[in-house]
CSV table of C-alpha atoms in Angstrom, one decimal:
chain,number,residue,atom,x,y,z
Q,317,MET,CA,130.1,85.8,86.5
Q,318,LEU,CA,126.8,87.7,86.2
Q,319,THR,CA,124.8,88.3,89.2
Q,320,CYS,CA,121.3,86.9,89.5
Q,321,LEU,CA,119.6,90.3,89.4
Q,322,GLU,CA,120.8,93.6,88.1
Q,323,LEU,CA,118.8,96.1,90.0
Q,324,ASP,CA,119.3,99.2,87.8
Q,325,LEU,CA,119.0,97.7,84.3
Q,326,LYS,CA,116.8,99.5,81.7
Q,327,PHE,CA,115.0,96.7,80.0
Q,328,PRO,CA,114.4,97.3,76.2
Q,329,ASP,CA,111.0,98.6,74.8
Q,330,VAL,CA,112.0,97.3,71.3
Q,331,ASP,CA,111.3,93.8,70.1
Q,332,VAL,CA,114.6,91.9,70.7
Q,333,ASN,CA,113.3,88.6,69.2
Q,334,GLY,CA,113.9,89.4,65.5
Q,335,SER,CA,111.3,89.5,62.7
Q,336,GLU,CA,112.6,86.7,60.5
Q,337,THR,CA,111.0,83.3,60.5
Q,338,THR,CA,114.2,81.6,61.3
Q,339,THR,CA,116.9,83.2,63.4
Q,340,PRO,CA,119.9,81.9,65.5
Q,341,ALA,CA,117.9,82.8,68.5
Q,342,ARG,CA,114.9,80.9,67.6
Q,343,ASN,CA,117.0,77.9,66.6
Q,344,PHE,CA,118.8,78.1,70.0
Q,345,LYS,CA,115.5,78.3,71.9
Q,346,ALA,CA,114.0,75.4,70.0
Q,347,GLY,CA,116.8,73.2,71.3
Q,348,LEU,CA,116.2,74.1,75.0
Q,349,ASP,CA,114.3,71.9,77.4
Q,350,VAL,CA,110.8,73.0,78.5
Q,351,ASN,CA,111.9,74.5,81.9
Q,352,THR,CA,114.8,76.5,80.4
Q,353,ARG,CA,112.6,77.7,77.5
Q,354,LYS,CA,110.3,79.3,79.9
Q,355,LYS,CA,113.2,81.4,81.2
Q,356,PHE,CA,114.5,82.3,77.8
Q,357,ALA,CA,112.5,85.4,77.3
Q,358,PHE,CA,113.7,87.0,80.5
Q,359,ALA,CA,117.3,85.9,80.0
Q,360,LYS,CA,117.4,87.5,76.6
Q,361,LYS,CA,115.9,90.8,77.8
Q,362,LYS,CA,118.4,90.9,80.7
Q,363,ALA,CA,121.2,90.0,78.3
Q,364,PHE,CA,120.1,92.9,76.1
Q,365,ALA,CA,119.9,95.3,79.1
Q,366,LEU,CA,123.4,94.2,80.3
Q,367,PHE,CA,124.9,94.7,76.8
Q,368,VAL,CA,123.4,98.2,76.6
Q,369,LYS,CA,124.6,99.1,80.1
Q,370,GLU,CA,128.2,98.3,79.1
Q,371,LEU,CA,128.0,100.9,76.3
Q,372,GLN,CA,126.8,103.6,78.7
Q,373,ALA,CA,128.8,106.7,79.4
Q,374,THR,CA,128.0,109.4,81.9
Q,375,VAL,CA,129.2,113.0,82.0
Q,376,HIS,CA,128.8,114.7,85.3
Q,377,LYS,CA,128.0,118.5,85.4
Q,378,PRO,CA,128.8,120.0,88.8
Q,379,GLN,CA,127.3,123.4,87.8
Q,380,THR,CA,123.9,121.9,87.4
Q,381,MET,CA,124.1,119.0,89.8
Q,382,HIS,CA,122.9,116.7,87.0
Q,383,SER,CA,124.5,113.9,84.9
Q,384,ASP,CA,124.2,113.5,81.1
Q,385,VAL,CA,123.8,109.8,80.1
Q,386,HIS,CA,124.6,108.7,76.5
Q,387,TRP,CA,125.9,105.5,74.9
Q,388,LYS,CA,128.8,104.8,72.4
Q,389,CYS,CA,128.9,101.9,70.0
Q,390,CYS,CA,130.4,101.2,66.6
Q,391,GLY,CA,132.0,104.7,66.5
Q,392,LEU,CA,128.5,106.4,66.9
Q,393,GLU,CA,127.1,108.2,69.9
Q,394,PHE,CA,123.4,107.7,71.0
Q,395,MET,CA,121.6,110.2,73.2
Q,396,ASP,CA,118.5,108.2,74.2
Q,397,LEU,CA,117.5,104.6,75.1
Q,398,THR,CA,115.3,104.1,72.1
Q,399,THR,CA,117.9,104.7,69.5
Q,400,ILE,CA,120.6,102.6,71.3
Q,401,HIS,CA,118.1,99.9,71.8
Q,402,LYS,CA,117.3,99.8,68.0
Q,403,HIS,CA,121.0,99.8,67.2
Q,404,VAL,CA,121.8,96.9,69.4
Q,405,ALA,CA,118.8,94.8,68.2
Q,406,ALA,CA,119.8,95.4,64.5
Q,407,GLN,CA,123.6,95.1,64.8
Q,408,HIS,CA,124.5,93.0,67.8
Q,409,SER,CA,122.0,90.2,68.0
Q,410,ASN,CA,124.7,87.5,68.0
Q,411,GLU,CA,126.5,89.1,71.0
Q,412,VAL,CA,123.2,89.4,72.9
Q,413,LEU,CA,122.5,85.7,72.1
Q,414,GLN,CA,125.9,84.7,73.5
Q,415,LEU,CA,125.2,86.6,76.7
Q,416,THR,CA,121.8,85.0,76.9
Q,417,GLU,CA,123.4,81.6,76.8
Q,418,CYS,CA,125.7,82.6,79.8
Q,419,ILE,CA,122.7,83.8,81.8
Q,420,LEU,CA,120.7,80.6,81.2
Q,421,GLU,CA,123.8,78.5,82.2
Q,422,GLU,CA,123.9,80.7,85.5
Q,423,PHE,CA,120.1,80.0,86.0
Q,424,ALA,CA,120.8,76.3,85.6
Q,425,LEU,CA,123.7,76.4,88.0
Q,426,ALA,CA,121.5,78.3,90.5
Q,427,ALA,CA,118.8,75.7,90.2
Q,428,ALA,CA,121.2,72.8,90.6
Q,429,THR,CA,122.6,74.3,93.9
Q,430,THR,CA,119.2,75.4,95.4
Q,431,VAL,CA,117.0,73.4,97.6
Q,432,PRO,CA,114.1,72.3,95.4
Q,433,CYS,CA,110.6,73.6,96.1
Q,434,THR,CA,108.4,70.9,97.3
Q,435,GLU,CA,104.7,70.8,96.4
Q,436,PRO,CA,102.3,69.8,99.2
Q,437,SER,CA,100.7,66.4,98.9
Q,438,GLU,CA,97.0,66.3,98.2
Q,439,ASN,CA,96.3,64.8,101.6
Q,440,SER,CA,98.6,66.9,103.8
Q,441,GLY,CA,97.2,70.3,102.9
Q,442,ALA,CA,100.5,71.7,103.9
Q,443,LEU,CA,101.5,75.0,102.4
Q,444,ILE,CA,104.7,75.5,100.3
Q,445,ASP,CA,107.3,77.2,102.7
Q,446,SER,CA,110.4,77.0,100.6
Q,447,TRP,CA,109.6,79.5,97.8
Q,448,ASN,CA,112.4,81.8,98.7
Q,449,ARG,CA,114.9,79.0,98.3
Q,450,CYS,CA,114.1,78.8,94.6
Q,451,PRO,CA,115.5,81.1,92.0
Q,452,ILE,CA,113.1,84.0,91.4
Q,453,PHE,CA,113.0,83.1,87.7
Q,454,ASP,CA,111.1,80.0,88.6
Q,455,TRP,CA,108.2,82.2,89.6
Q,456,LEU,CA,108.1,84.5,86.5
Q,457,PRO,CA,105.4,84.3,84.0
Q,458,ASP,CA,106.1,82.5,80.7
Q,459,THR,CA,106.1,85.2,77.9
Q,460,SER,CA,107.6,83.2,75.2
Q,461,ASP,CA,104.4,83.2,73.2
Q,462,VAL,CA,103.6,86.8,73.9
Q,463,SER,CA,104.7,89.4,71.4
Q,464,GLN,CA,106.4,92.7,72.3
Q,465,ASP,CA,103.5,94.7,71.0
Q,466,ASP,CA,101.1,92.8,73.4
Q,467,LEU,CA,103.3,93.7,76.4
Q,468,THR,CA,103.5,97.4,75.5
Q,469,SER,CA,100.2,98.1,73.7
Q,470,GLU,CA,97.8,100.9,74.7
Q,471,PRO,CA,95.2,101.5,76.1
Q,472,GLY,CA,96.2,99.6,79.1
Q,473,GLU,CA,95.1,99.7,82.8
Q,474,VAL,CA,96.4,100.4,86.3
Q,475,LEU,CA,96.2,97.8,89.0
Q,476,LEU,CA,95.8,98.7,92.7
Q,477,TYR,CA,96.2,96.0,95.3
Q,478,TYR,CA,97.5,95.1,98.7
Q,479,CYS,CA,97.9,92.0,100.9
Q,480,TYR,CA,98.5,91.8,104.5
Q,481,CYS,CA,100.3,88.6,105.3
Q,482,ASP,CA,103.5,87.4,107.1
Q,483,VAL,CA,106.4,87.7,104.7
Q,484,LYS,CA,109.4,85.9,105.9
Q,485,ASP,CA,111.8,87.1,103.1
Q,486,PRO,CA,110.8,90.6,101.9
Q,487,GLN,CA,114.0,91.1,99.9
Q,488,TRP,CA,113.3,88.0,97.9
Q,489,ILE,CA,109.7,89.2,97.1
Q,490,CYS,CA,111.2,92.6,96.2
Q,491,ASN,CA,113.6,91.1,93.7
Q,492,TRP,CA,110.9,88.8,92.3
Q,493,GLN,CA,108.5,91.8,91.8
Q,494,ARG,CA,111.1,93.9,90.2
Q,495,ALA,CA,112.1,91.2,87.7
Q,496,MET,CA,108.5,90.4,86.9
Q,497,CYS,CA,107.5,94.0,86.4
Q,498,GLN,CA,110.6,94.6,84.1
Q,499,LEU,CA,109.7,91.5,82.1
Q,500,LEU,CA,106.1,92.6,81.6
Q,501,HIS,CA,107.1,96.3,81.1
Q,502,LEU,CA,105.1,97.5,84.0
Q,503,THR,CA,105.7,100.8,85.7
Q,504,GLY,CA,104.5,101.9,89.2
Q,505,LYS,CA,105.2,101.6,93.0
Q,506,ILE,CA,105.4,98.5,95.1
Q,507,ARG,CA,106.2,98.4,98.8
Q,508,ILE,CA,107.1,95.1,100.5
Q,509,ALA,CA,107.5,94.6,104.3
Q,510,ALA,CA,107.3,91.8,106.8
Q,511,GLU,CA,103.6,92.6,107.1
Q,512,GLY,CA,102.7,92.2,103.4
Q,513,ILE,CA,102.8,93.9,100.0
Q,514,ASN,CA,101.1,97.1,98.6
Q,515,GLY,CA,101.3,97.8,94.9
Q,516,THR,CA,99.9,100.0,92.1
Q,517,VAL,CA,101.3,99.2,88.6
Q,518,GLY,CA,100.4,100.2,85.0
Q,519,GLY,CA,100.8,98.5,81.7
Q,520,SER,CA,99.1,96.7,78.8
Q,521,LYS,CA,96.1,94.5,79.6
Q,522,VAL,CA,98.0,91.5,78.5
Q,523,SER,CA,100.8,92.4,81.0
Q,524,THR,CA,98.5,93.2,83.9
Q,525,LYS,CA,96.6,89.9,83.4
Q,526,LEU,CA,99.9,88.0,83.4
Q,527,TYR,CA,100.9,89.9,86.5
Q,528,ILE,CA,97.7,89.0,88.4
Q,529,SER,CA,97.8,85.3,87.4
Q,530,THR,CA,101.5,85.1,88.5
Q,531,MET,CA,100.6,86.7,91.9
Q,532,LEU,CA,97.7,84.4,92.4
Q,533,SER,CA,99.8,81.3,91.7
Q,534,HIS,CA,102.6,82.2,94.2
Q,535,PRO,CA,102.2,80.1,97.3
Q,536,LEU,CA,102.6,83.2,99.6
Q,537,PHE,CA,99.5,84.9,98.0
Q,538,ARG,CA,97.4,82.3,96.4
Q,539,ASP,CA,95.5,81.4,99.7
Q,540,MET,CA,95.4,85.0,100.8
Q,541,MET,CA,94.3,86.9,97.6
Q,542,CYS,CA,91.7,86.5,94.8
Q,543,LEU,CA,90.9,88.3,91.6
Q,544,GLU,CA,88.6,90.6,93.4
Q,545,ASP,CA,91.5,92.0,95.4
Q,546,PHE,CA,93.0,93.6,92.3
Q,547,LYS,CA,91.2,97.0,91.5
Q,548,THR,CA,91.5,98.0,87.9
Q,549,SER,CA,91.1,101.4,86.1
Q,550,ASP,CA,91.8,102.8,82.6
Q,551,GLY,CA,95.5,103.8,82.3
Q,552,GLY,CA,98.7,102.1,81.5
Q,553,ALA,CA,102.5,102.3,81.9
Q,554,HIS,CA,102.5,106.0,81.0
Q,555,CYS,CA,100.7,106.8,84.3
Q,556,PHE,CA,103.9,106.4,86.2
Q,557,PRO,CA,107.4,107.9,85.5
Q,558,ASP,CA,109.2,104.7,86.4
Q,559,LEU,CA,109.2,101.5,88.4
Q,560,ARG,CA,110.0,101.7,92.1
Q,561,VAL,CA,110.1,98.5,94.2
Q,562,GLY,CA,111.5,98.5,97.7
Q,563,VAL,CA,111.5,96.9,101.1
Q,564,PHE,CA,110.1,99.1,104.0
Q,565,GLN,CA,109.0,98.7,107.6
Q,566,GLU,CA,105.3,99.3,106.7
Q,567,ILE,CA,103.5,98.7,103.4
Q,568,VAL,CA,101.6,101.9,104.1
Q,569,PRO,CA,103.4,104.5,106.2
Q,570,MET,CA,101.4,105.2,109.4
Q,571,GLY,CA,104.6,105.9,111.4
Q,572,ILE,CA,104.0,103.3,114.0
Q,573,GLU,CA,105.8,100.0,114.1
Q,574,PRO,CA,103.6,97.0,113.0
Q,575,GLN,CA,104.6,95.1,116.1
Q,576,LYS,CA,102.8,97.8,118.2
Q,577,VAL,CA,99.7,98.1,116.1
Q,578,SER,CA,99.1,95.1,113.9
Q,579,TYR,CA,96.9,94.8,110.9
Q,580,LYS,CA,95.5,91.6,112.6
Q,581,GLU,CA,93.6,93.9,115.0
Q,582,ASN,CA,91.7,95.7,112.2
Q,583,ALA,CA,87.9,96.5,112.0
Q,584,ILE,CA,85.1,94.4,110.7
Q,585,HIS,CA,85.1,94.4,106.9
Q,586,LEU,CA,81.9,95.5,105.1
Q,587,SER,CA,81.3,94.7,101.5
Q,588,PRO,CA,80.3,97.7,99.3
Q,589,LYS,CA,76.7,96.7,99.5
Q,590,GLU,CA,76.8,96.3,103.3
Q,591,PHE,CA,78.6,99.7,103.6
Q,592,HIS,CA,76.1,101.4,101.4
Q,593,GLU,CA,73.3,100.1,103.5
Q,594,LYS,CA,74.9,101.4,106.7
Q,595,VAL,CA,75.6,104.8,105.1
Q,596,THR,CA,71.9,105.0,104.0
Q,597,LYS,CA,70.8,104.4,107.6
Q,598,TYR,CA,73.4,106.9,108.8
Q,599,LEU,CA,72.2,109.6,106.4
Q,600,SER,CA,68.6,109.1,107.4
Q,601,GLU,CA,69.5,109.9,111.1
Q,602,VAL,CA,72.2,112.5,110.5
Q,603,SER,CA,69.9,115.3,111.7
Q,604,LYS,CA,69.3,113.6,115.0
Q,605,PRO,CA,71.0,115.3,118.0
Q,606,ASP,CA,71.9,112.0,119.6
Q,607,LEU,CA,73.5,110.5,116.5
Q,608,ASN,CA,76.1,107.9,117.5
Q,609,THR,CA,77.6,107.0,114.1
Q,610,ILE,CA,80.6,108.7,112.5
Q,611,LEU,CA,81.4,108.2,108.8
Q,612,LEU,CA,85.2,108.7,108.7
Q,613,ASP,CA,87.4,109.5,105.8
Q,614,CYS,CA,90.9,108.5,106.7
Q,615,ARG,CA,92.7,109.9,103.6
Q,616,ASN,CA,94.6,113.0,103.3
Q,617,PHE,CA,92.9,116.5,103.0
Q,618,TYR,CA,93.7,117.0,99.3
Q,619,GLU,CA,92.0,113.7,98.5
Q,620,SER,CA,88.8,114.3,100.4
Q,621,LYS,CA,88.7,117.9,99.2
Q,622,ILE,CA,87.7,116.8,95.6
Q,623,GLY,CA,85.7,113.7,96.5
Q,624,GLN,CA,84.1,112.3,99.5
Q,625,PHE,CA,81.0,110.5,101.0
Q,626,GLN,CA,78.2,112.7,101.9
Q,627,ASN,CA,78.2,114.1,105.5
Q,628,CYS,CA,81.6,112.4,106.3
Q,629,LEU,CA,84.2,113.5,108.8
Q,630,ALA,CA,87.3,114.4,106.8
Q,631,PRO,CA,90.4,115.1,109.0
Q,632,ASP,CA,92.6,118.0,107.9
Q,633,ILE,CA,95.8,116.0,107.6
Q,634,ARG,CA,98.5,116.0,104.9
Q,635,LYS,CA,99.9,112.5,105.5
Q,636,PHE,CA,98.4,109.2,106.7
Q,637,SER,CA,101.3,109.2,109.3
Q,638,TYR,CA,99.3,112.1,111.0
Q,639,PHE,CA,96.2,110.0,111.4
Q,640,PRO,CA,97.3,108.5,114.8
Q,641,SER,CA,97.9,112.0,116.2
Q,642,TYR,CA,94.4,113.1,114.9
Q,643,VAL,CA,92.9,110.1,116.6
Q,644,ASP,CA,94.7,110.9,119.9
Q,645,GLN,CA,93.5,114.5,119.8
Q,646,ASN,CA,89.9,113.5,119.3
Q,647,LEU,CA,89.3,110.5,121.5
Q,648,GLU,CA,86.2,112.2,123.1
Q,649,LEU,CA,84.7,112.6,119.7
Q,650,PHE,CA,84.9,108.8,119.1
Q,651,LYS,CA,83.8,107.8,122.5
Q,652,ASP,CA,80.9,105.3,122.4
Q,653,LYS,CA,80.5,105.8,118.7
Q,654,THR,CA,80.0,103.5,115.8
Q,655,VAL,CA,82.6,104.4,113.2
Q,656,LEU,CA,82.3,103.7,109.5
Q,657,MET,CA,85.8,104.1,108.0
Q,658,TYR,CA,86.8,104.3,104.4
Q,659,CYS,CA,89.9,105.1,102.1
Q,660,THR,CA,90.9,104.7,98.5
Q,661,GLY,CA,91.5,101.0,98.2
Q,662,GLY,CA,91.2,99.7,101.8
Q,663,ILE,CA,94.7,99.5,102.9
Q,664,ARG,CA,94.8,102.6,105.1
Q,665,CYS,CA,91.7,101.4,107.0
Q,666,GLU,CA,93.4,98.2,107.9
Q,667,ARG,CA,95.9,99.6,110.3
Q,668,GLY,CA,94.1,102.9,110.8
Q,669,SER,CA,91.1,101.0,112.2
Q,670,ALA,CA,93.5,98.9,114.3
Q,671,TYR,CA,95.0,102.0,115.8
Q,672,LEU,CA,91.5,103.4,116.5
Q,673,ARG,CA,90.4,100.2,118.1
Q,674,SER,CA,93.5,100.0,120.3
Q,675,LYS,CA,92.2,103.2,122.1
Q,676,SER,CA,89.2,101.2,123.3
Q,677,VAL,CA,86.8,104.2,123.0
Q,678,CYS,CA,84.6,103.2,120.1
Q,679,LYS,CA,81.4,101.2,120.4
Q,680,GLN,CA,82.2,99.5,117.1
Q,681,VAL,CA,84.5,100.1,114.0
Q,682,TYR,CA,83.7,99.0,110.5
Q,683,GLN,CA,85.7,99.5,107.3
Q,684,LEU,CA,84.8,99.4,103.6
Q,685,LYS,CA,86.4,96.5,102.0
Q,686,GLY,CA,88.2,97.4,98.8
Q,687,GLY,CA,87.8,101.1,99.6
Q,688,ILE,CA,86.1,103.7,97.4
Q,689,HIS,CA,87.5,102.0,94.3
Q,690,LYS,CA,85.3,98.9,94.9
Q,691,TYR,CA,82.4,100.9,96.1
Q,692,LEU,CA,82.2,103.0,92.9
Q,693,GLU,CA,82.2,99.7,90.8
Q,694,GLN,CA,78.9,98.7,92.4
Q,695,PHE,CA,77.6,102.2,93.1
Q,696,PRO,CA,78.8,104.8,90.6
Q,697,ASP,CA,75.9,107.0,91.4
Q,698,GLY,CA,76.0,106.3,95.1
Q,699,TYR,CA,76.9,108.4,98.2
Q,700,PHE,CA,80.4,109.1,97.1
Q,701,ARG,CA,80.4,112.4,95.2
Q,702,GLY,CA,83.2,114.1,93.2
Q,703,LYS,CA,86.4,112.5,91.9
Q,704,LEU,CA,88.6,109.7,93.5
Q,705,PHE,CA,92.1,110.9,93.9
Q,706,VAL,CA,94.7,108.4,92.8
Q,707,PHE,CA,98.6,108.5,93.4
Q,708,ASP,CA,99.8,108.5,89.8
Q,709,GLY,CA,100.0,110.8,86.8
Q,710,ARG,CA,96.2,110.8,86.3
Q,711,TYR,CA,95.6,112.3,89.8
Q,712,THR,CA,91.9,111.4,89.6
Q,713,ILE,CA,89.3,108.9,88.3
Q,714,SER,CA,85.7,109.8,88.0
Q,715,SER,CA,82.3,107.9,88.2
Q,716,ASN,CA,80.0,111.0,88.4
Q,717,ASN,CA,80.0,114.6,87.2
Q,718,ASP,CA,79.8,116.3,90.6
Q,719,ILE,CA,82.4,119.0,91.4
Q,720,ILE,CA,82.6,119.7,95.1
Q,721,SER,CA,85.8,121.7,95.2
Q,722,ASN,CA,86.8,125.2,94.0
Q,723,CYS,CA,89.6,127.1,92.3
Q,724,CYS,CA,91.7,128.5,95.1
Q,725,TYR,CA,92.0,131.9,93.5
Q,726,CYS,CA,88.6,132.7,91.9
Q,727,GLY,CA,86.4,130.3,93.7
Q,728,ILE,CA,84.6,128.7,90.6
Q,729,ALA,CA,83.8,125.0,90.7
Q,730,TRP,CA,87.1,123.2,89.8
Q,731,ASP,CA,88.6,119.8,90.7
Q,732,GLU,CA,91.6,119.3,88.3
Q,733,TYR,CA,94.9,119.3,90.3
Q,734,LYS,CA,98.2,120.5,89.1
Q,735,LEU,CA,101.5,120.6,90.8
Q,736,CYS,CA,102.6,124.0,92.3
Q,737,SER,CA,104.6,125.8,89.6
Q,738,THR,CA,107.5,126.5,92.1
Q,739,THR,CA,110.1,123.9,91.4
Q,740,ARG,CA,110.9,123.1,95.0
Q,741,CYS,CA,107.3,122.8,96.2
Q,742,CYS,CA,105.5,119.5,95.6
Q,743,GLN,CA,102.1,120.6,96.8
Q,744,LEU,CA,98.9,120.1,94.6
Q,745,VAL,CA,96.9,123.2,93.7
Q,746,LEU,CA,93.4,123.7,92.4
Q,747,THR,CA,93.6,126.6,89.9
Q,748,CYS,CA,91.2,126.9,87.0
Q,749,ALA,CA,92.3,127.4,83.4
Q,750,GLU,CA,91.5,131.1,83.5
Q,751,CYS,CA,93.6,131.7,86.6
Q,752,ARG,CA,96.4,129.7,85.1
Q,753,ARG,CA,96.3,132.0,82.1
Q,754,LYS,CA,96.7,134.9,84.4
Q,755,GLY,CA,99.9,133.3,85.9
Q,756,LEU,CA,98.2,132.2,89.1
Q,757,THR,CA,99.8,128.7,89.2
Q,758,ALA,CA,101.3,128.4,92.7
Q,759,CYS,CA,99.7,126.8,95.8
Q,760,CYS,CA,99.9,130.0,98.0
Q,761,PRO,CA,101.2,133.5,97.9
Q,762,THR,CA,104.5,132.5,99.4
Q,763,CYS,CA,105.2,130.2,96.5
Q,764,GLN,CA,103.9,132.6,94.0
Q,765,LEU,CA,106.4,135.3,95.2
Q,766,LYS,CA,109.1,132.6,95.5
Q,767,GLU,CA,108.7,131.6,91.9
Q,768,VAL,CA,109.0,135.2,90.7
Q,769,ASN,CA,112.2,135.7,92.6
Q,770,MET,CA,113.8,132.3,92.0
Q,771,SER,CA,117.0,132.3,90.0
Q,772,PRO,CA,117.4,129.8,87.2
Q,773,GLU,CA,120.3,128.1,89.1
Q,774,SER,CA,118.3,127.5,92.1
Q,775,SER,CA,115.3,126.1,90.2
Q,776,GLN,CA,117.5,123.4,89.0
Q,777,GLN,CA,118.0,122.0,92.5
Q,778,HIS,CA,115.5,119.2,93.1
Q,779,PHE,CA,114.5,118.9,96.7
Q,780,LYS,CA,111.1,119.3,98.7
Q,781,GLU,CA,110.5,122.5,100.6
Q,782,GLU,CA,107.6,123.2,102.9
Q,783,CYS,CA,105.7,126.4,102.3
Q,784,GLU,CA,102.8,128.4,103.8
Q,785,CYS,CA,100.4,125.7,102.9
Q,786,THR,CA,102.3,122.8,104.6
Q,787,ASP,CA,102.9,124.9,107.7
Q,788,LYS,CA,99.2,125.0,108.4
Q,789,ARG,CA,98.9,121.3,108.5
Q,790,PRO,CA,99.2,119.2,111.8
Q,791,LYS,CA,102.5,117.7,112.4
Q,792,ILE,CA,103.5,114.2,113.6
Q,793,PRO,CA,103.9,114.2,117.5
Q,794,THR,CA,107.6,114.3,118.7
Q,795,GLU,CA,107.1,111.0,120.4
Q,796,ASN,CA,105.3,108.0,118.8
Q,797,ASN,CA,102.4,106.7,120.8
């Protein structure tokens, strides 16, 4: 019997529906009832992925600490997913269809033994509270009329969103999100916790539109989120190496239990227009000796280094989990001050402002709703200068031509990050094209020397290693506050 969700399946990037006008699969689908037909596309993709998984062979190589994966079928050997997918689609459609029928039968059995989801009556106004007693497939978008090309076409876009809300079954949401992203060919990172969801995903514009509409139709989110909560930017599935969905204690890691500092104690939200007006007033008074306002960037140092609001206070921290320590060490600085906080998309300000408010030292705390992302949509030439750092393969997005950072080697204006060239180091480095041509590609002298002396064998080992740069950054206190 198949399980309801295979967590490690690789869903196909090829069209598994066939190109002929009439196929056994189309005939089979035509005979299904409406509810089952909606699940057919996902069931077939899952069947295809399961079939391919059964053909997989893995060869472990202890000397390199890696494993080579390949597939064997029909007396042939396939070295990559694309070729094995094409082979299965061309030669084994009947077997995949039989497996699809089994999966649909399993869905039907699960639905028959599951407590039905009850819609609220028009007069009661009660919210649906039984969504997690339904099969996750009941909440997937219908892609039966969407072509494979539409789900994988470029150029696409990247979505950034979060929602703080009480999630009673985080694992159900995790399974649902993974299944939906696989169905829509979305890549990215999604964190789910009892306190909510935080995600950034990339894919075709058709896929992201279906993703948004599905999120907004789910009873957990439809009264908590709106279209404006999803920030979009040019990109696509290629911006992320894979899809990572998981359940965590926090949807953004601040290092303090949500029960101790809740998002419900956050600051007053300001729209981009309201925030712009307050920053305008702040900048007009910035030279006054008795200034009682702080414009606080609560992002990491490498983010604020390449883009920030004018005259802001940017803490020299490497992780958001160091932010509480920074606040504790600077309580006198915040005493009796009005604080204007901002971050990339708003999520770090939610609990960051709650932590700052818990210290009861500030006169008032405000946060930019939607973060820099939403601010730049309304004020591309406003007070934020430089580039906005994003946590995907693009590294940055830009709304103006200002360069506020420099090459760490020669000092010329430069704001294009690259990973440190030393394999074990995961630090970002600003090194211009000319310096890179000279071989200056590491984040610090320690890593530059380490790269020269590193043996080929050791460079194959993948694990993070702190270097001179990271040693300079503040550390998390031994005891949480």
